[in-house]
Short mmCIF file of C-alpha atoms in Angstrom, two decimals:
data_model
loop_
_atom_site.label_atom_id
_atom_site.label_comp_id
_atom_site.label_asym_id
_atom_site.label_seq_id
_atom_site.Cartn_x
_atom_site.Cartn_y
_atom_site.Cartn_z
CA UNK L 1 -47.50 41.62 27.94
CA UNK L 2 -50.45 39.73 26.48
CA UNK L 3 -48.85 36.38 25.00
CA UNK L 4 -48.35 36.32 21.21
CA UNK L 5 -50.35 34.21 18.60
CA UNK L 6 -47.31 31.57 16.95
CA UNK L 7 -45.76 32.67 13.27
CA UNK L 8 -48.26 31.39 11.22
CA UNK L 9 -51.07 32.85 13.03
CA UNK L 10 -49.53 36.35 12.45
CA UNK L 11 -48.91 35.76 9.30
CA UNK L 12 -52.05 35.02 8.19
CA UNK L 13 -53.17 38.23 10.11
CA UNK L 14 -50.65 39.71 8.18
CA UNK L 15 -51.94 39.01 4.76
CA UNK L 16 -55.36 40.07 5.90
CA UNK L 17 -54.49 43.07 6.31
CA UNK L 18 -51.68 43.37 3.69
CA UNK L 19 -53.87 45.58 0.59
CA UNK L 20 -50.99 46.40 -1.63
CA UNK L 21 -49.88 42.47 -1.72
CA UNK L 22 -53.58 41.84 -2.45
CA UNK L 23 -54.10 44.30 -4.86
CA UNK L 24 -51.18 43.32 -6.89
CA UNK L 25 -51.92 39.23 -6.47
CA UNK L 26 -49.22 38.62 -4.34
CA UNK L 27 -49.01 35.36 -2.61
CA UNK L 28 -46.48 35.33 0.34
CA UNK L 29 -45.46 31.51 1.61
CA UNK L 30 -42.87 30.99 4.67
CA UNK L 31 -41.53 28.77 4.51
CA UNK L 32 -39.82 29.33 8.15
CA UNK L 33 -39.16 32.16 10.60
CA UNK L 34 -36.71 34.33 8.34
CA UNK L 35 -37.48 32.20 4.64
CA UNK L 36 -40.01 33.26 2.83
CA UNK L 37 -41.18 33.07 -0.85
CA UNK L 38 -43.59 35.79 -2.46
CA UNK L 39 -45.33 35.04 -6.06
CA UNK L 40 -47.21 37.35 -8.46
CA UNK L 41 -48.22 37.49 -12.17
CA UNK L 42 -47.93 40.96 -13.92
CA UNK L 43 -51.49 41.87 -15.16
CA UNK L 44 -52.12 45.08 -17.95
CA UNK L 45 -52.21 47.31 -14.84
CA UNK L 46 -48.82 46.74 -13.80
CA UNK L 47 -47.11 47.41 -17.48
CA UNK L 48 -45.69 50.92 -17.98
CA UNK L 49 -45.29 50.17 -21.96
CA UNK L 50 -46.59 47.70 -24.37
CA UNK L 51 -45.70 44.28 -22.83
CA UNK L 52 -43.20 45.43 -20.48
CA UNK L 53 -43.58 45.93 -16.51
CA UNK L 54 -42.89 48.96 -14.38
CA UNK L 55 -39.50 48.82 -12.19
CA UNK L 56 -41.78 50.15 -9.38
CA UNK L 57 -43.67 47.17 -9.25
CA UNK L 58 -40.64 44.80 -9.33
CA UNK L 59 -39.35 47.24 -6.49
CA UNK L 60 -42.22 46.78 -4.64
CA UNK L 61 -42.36 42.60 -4.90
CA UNK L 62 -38.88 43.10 -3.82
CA UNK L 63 -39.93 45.26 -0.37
CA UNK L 64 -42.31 42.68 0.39
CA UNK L 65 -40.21 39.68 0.41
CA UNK L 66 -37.55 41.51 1.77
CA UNK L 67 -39.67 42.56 4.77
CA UNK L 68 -41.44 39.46 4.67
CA UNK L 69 -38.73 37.89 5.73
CA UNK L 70 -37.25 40.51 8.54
CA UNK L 71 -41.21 40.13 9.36
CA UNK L 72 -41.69 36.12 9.61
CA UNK L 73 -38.58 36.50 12.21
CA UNK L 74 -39.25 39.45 14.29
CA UNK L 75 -42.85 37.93 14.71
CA UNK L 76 -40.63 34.89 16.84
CA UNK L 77 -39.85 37.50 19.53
CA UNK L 78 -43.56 39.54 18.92
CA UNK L 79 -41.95 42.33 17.34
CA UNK L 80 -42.68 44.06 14.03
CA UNK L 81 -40.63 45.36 11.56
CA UNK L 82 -40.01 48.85 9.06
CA UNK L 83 -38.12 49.00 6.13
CA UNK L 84 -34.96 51.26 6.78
CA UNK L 85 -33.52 50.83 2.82
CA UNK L 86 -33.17 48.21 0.15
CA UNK L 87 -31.51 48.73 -3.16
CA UNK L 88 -32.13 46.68 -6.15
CA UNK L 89 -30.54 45.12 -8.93
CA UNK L 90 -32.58 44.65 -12.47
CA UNK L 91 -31.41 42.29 -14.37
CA UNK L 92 -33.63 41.56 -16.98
CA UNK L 93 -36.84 42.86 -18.06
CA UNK L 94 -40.42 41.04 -16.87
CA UNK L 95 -42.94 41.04 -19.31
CA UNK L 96 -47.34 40.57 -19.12
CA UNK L 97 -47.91 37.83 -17.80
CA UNK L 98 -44.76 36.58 -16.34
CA UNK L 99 -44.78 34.95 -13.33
CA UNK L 100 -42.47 35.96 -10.82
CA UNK L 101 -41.36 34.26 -7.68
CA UNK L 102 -39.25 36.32 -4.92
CA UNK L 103 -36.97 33.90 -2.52
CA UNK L 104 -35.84 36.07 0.40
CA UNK L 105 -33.86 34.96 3.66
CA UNK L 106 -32.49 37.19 6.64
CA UNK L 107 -28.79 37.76 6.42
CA UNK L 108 -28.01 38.76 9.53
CA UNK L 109 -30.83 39.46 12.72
CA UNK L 110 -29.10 42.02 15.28
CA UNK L 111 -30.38 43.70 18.37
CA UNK L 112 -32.38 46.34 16.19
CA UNK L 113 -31.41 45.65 12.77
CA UNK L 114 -32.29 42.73 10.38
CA UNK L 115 -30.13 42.39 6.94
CA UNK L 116 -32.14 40.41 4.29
CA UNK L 117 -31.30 39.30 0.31
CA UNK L 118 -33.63 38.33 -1.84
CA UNK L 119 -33.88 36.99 -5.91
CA UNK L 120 -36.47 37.29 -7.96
CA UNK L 121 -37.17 34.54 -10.77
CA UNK L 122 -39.44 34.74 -13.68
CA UNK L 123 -40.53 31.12 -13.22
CA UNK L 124 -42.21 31.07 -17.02
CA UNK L 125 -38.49 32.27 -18.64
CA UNK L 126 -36.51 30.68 -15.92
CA UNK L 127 -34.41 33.73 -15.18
CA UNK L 128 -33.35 35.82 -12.34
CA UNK L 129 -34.60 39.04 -12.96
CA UNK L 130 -33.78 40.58 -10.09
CA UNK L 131 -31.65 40.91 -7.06
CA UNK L 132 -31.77 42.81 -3.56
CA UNK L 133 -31.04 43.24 -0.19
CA UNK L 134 -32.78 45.25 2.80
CA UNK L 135 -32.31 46.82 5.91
CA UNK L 136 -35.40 46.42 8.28
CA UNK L 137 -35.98 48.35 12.11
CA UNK L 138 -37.07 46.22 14.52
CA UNK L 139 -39.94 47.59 16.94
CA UNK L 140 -42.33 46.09 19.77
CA UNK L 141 -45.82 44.39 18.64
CA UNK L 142 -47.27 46.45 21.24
CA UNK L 143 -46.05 49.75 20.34
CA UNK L 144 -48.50 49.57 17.16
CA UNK L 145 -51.75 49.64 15.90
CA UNK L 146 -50.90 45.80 15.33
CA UNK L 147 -51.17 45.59 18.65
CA UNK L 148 -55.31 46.37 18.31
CA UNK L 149 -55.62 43.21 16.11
CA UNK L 150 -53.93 41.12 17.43
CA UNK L 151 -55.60 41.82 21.32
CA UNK L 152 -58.72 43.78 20.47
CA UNK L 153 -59.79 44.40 24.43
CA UNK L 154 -56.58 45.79 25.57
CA UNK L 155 -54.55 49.02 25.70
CA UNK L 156 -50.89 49.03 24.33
CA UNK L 157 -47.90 49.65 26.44
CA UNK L 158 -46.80 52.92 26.12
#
């Protein structure tokens, strides 16, 4: 096997080719291997009534920095991760404009299961308004289409 780029070479690969976190202005920091922080502001396009955002895209800040996290780790051994679950907590609504900042850490890293939590703060009200936790599959880097960006001139393993 071909040998892997370090952590923060994948992970700017990673938010290259990440289109739903740039789409919705996220902004994913790690701040190491399993720690990671992800940041958005809810625009007009993310509310689902006057002033008030959709759970959905709440949900899907929490994926990201829950897999962000099972991600920044599994990239350590050049492996790749898929979400299995999460489940979510709302705690409090987020409103236009509120800028939200997901802190998410692995739990627990087994042979082919990674357990991460995560928080979400609206930084502008200074409030947790939400809480989760994920299950993520870990999986080769070569047994992907990954595998073609990261070593354009060569053939995965099968």
């Amino acid at each position: 096997m071909e040998q892997l780029p370090d952590v923060d070479t994948l992970i700017s690969i990673y938010n290259q080719i990440n289109s739903y976190g740039r789409t919705n202005g996220m902004v994913l920091t790690v701040s190491e291997p399993g720690e990671v922080r992800y940041a958005m502001t809810i625009r007009e396009e993310h509310l689902s009534s006057p002033g008030t955002c959709h759970g959905g895209v709440v949900a899907g800040l929490m994926d990201a920095a829950l897999g962000a996290a099972a991600l920044s780790l599994a990239f350590t051994r050049g492996e790749l991760v898929s979400t299995v679950e999460f489940k979510i907590n709302y705690l409090h609504p987020v409103r236009l404009h509120d800028h939200l900042l997901a802190r998410a850490h692995v739990e627990h890293a087994g042979k082919t299961l990674v357990v991460t939590s995560a928080a979400i703060e609206c930084t502008t009200r200074g409030l947790v308004v939400a809480r989760g936790m994920g299950t993520f599959n870990r999986y080769p880097a070569d047994k992907r289409d990954f595998h073609r960006l990261l070593f354009p001139d060569t053939e995965p393993a099968e």
